[in-house]
Amino acid sequence: MKTMTWTTFSQQPRAAELLHHSLRNDRLAHAYLFTGPKGAGKKQMALHLAKSLFCQEKEADACGACLSCRRIEAGNHPDITVITPDGASIKIDQIRHLQKEMAMRAVESIHKVYILEHVDKMTTQAANSLLKFLEEPPAGVIAMLLTEQSHAILPTILSRCQIIHFSPLSAEAIAEKLVLEGVSAGMARIASHITSNLEEARVLSQAEWFAQLRNVMIQLVQECKQHNSSALYTIHDMLQKSDKLKEELPLFLDLLILWLRDILYVQVDRHAHLINSDQQDVLQGQALIWTKAELLHGIDLVMETKNRIERNANAQLALERLVLQIQEG
Ligand SMILES: [Zn+2]
């Protein structure tokens, strides 16, 4: 595993800089709330702060290799407690248990740390109990509350925390992560441009049906220019064959927009902007038969169709109409 340091948190430079600075100057707050979308690295940052507090080798950073760093990574450091919802919510018993843990003397330094994941999912009792705890923090205890939904947290809790915002990951950052997990660069790039949620992008990039959806889309664009009814057969076929593909038509249309945009990019020689960069040959061929005006008009029509389907229009009719409109030019 790559060793993280504060300067390698390139996706969240502001949060990392702020925490590092506070740690270096011995000015950490008693409680932090890390808020931001799933996959933005909140827990990773929380664990890094914990490692940096306890690391035996580095000052105000983590080496990743000493006993402390390794125990934190493995989840068995005696002075760190991580709490996640027990079922649907964090329960009062969990907070009581936490309070007991935190009241005990720290084993390995003057600090104790607790991390509460999904802190928006607390029962009212648990939230009230946590609030009291935040109001009278034991010396040396540092709280890190993590959430994707800070609006769902009691204002009284928010006001006790220093709030650190995590921004959504860029498409490039998501693609990079997926490639490290073994997804092909082409699929990673497409999935990361369809959604800015890492988890969703991961699912898409590995789903058979998503690859299928994309193949049908590419075929359809080809057939739109053939001025026969093969494009209509393709639509019919797709909708008959799989309920999943039918459900995912808005996604199909998103893929179609990205594809038409890519043909435009090829035409103006901006290959670095291509999303479907693994299909350059096909794009190159289509760039010769579509005009710029047709592509721009096509993108408009696809967006219109997407709106229509989202307003519950008959999917098959809407798609057929799209194809006929494109073919008419
Ligand atoms: Zn260390």
Short mmCIF file of C-alpha atoms and ligand atoms in Angstrom, two decimals, residues 51-52 54-58 61-70, ligand 1:
data_model
loop_
_atom_site.label_atom_id
_atom_site.label_comp_id
_atom_site.label_asym_id
_atom_site.label_seq_id
_atom_site.Cartn_x
_atom_site.Cartn_y
_atom_site.Cartn_z
CA LYS A 51 -2.08 8.10 12.79
CA SER A 52 -0.37 11.48 12.74
CA PHE A 54 0.14 8.64 17.47
CA CYS A 55 2.93 7.96 14.95
CA GLN A 56 6.18 6.96 16.64
CA GLU A 57 8.37 8.00 13.75
CA LYS A 58 7.07 11.26 12.36
CA ASP A 61 2.41 13.19 10.11
CA ALA A 62 2.17 9.43 9.69
CA CYS A 63 4.89 7.05 8.54
CA GLY A 64 2.47 4.23 7.82
CA ALA A 65 5.00 1.66 9.00
CA CYS A 66 5.50 1.98 12.77
CA LEU A 67 3.53 -0.16 15.21
CA SER A 68 1.05 2.65 15.95
CA CYS A 69 0.36 3.39 12.30
CA ARG A 70 -0.09 -0.30 11.54
ZN ZN B 1 3.99 5.79 12.13
#
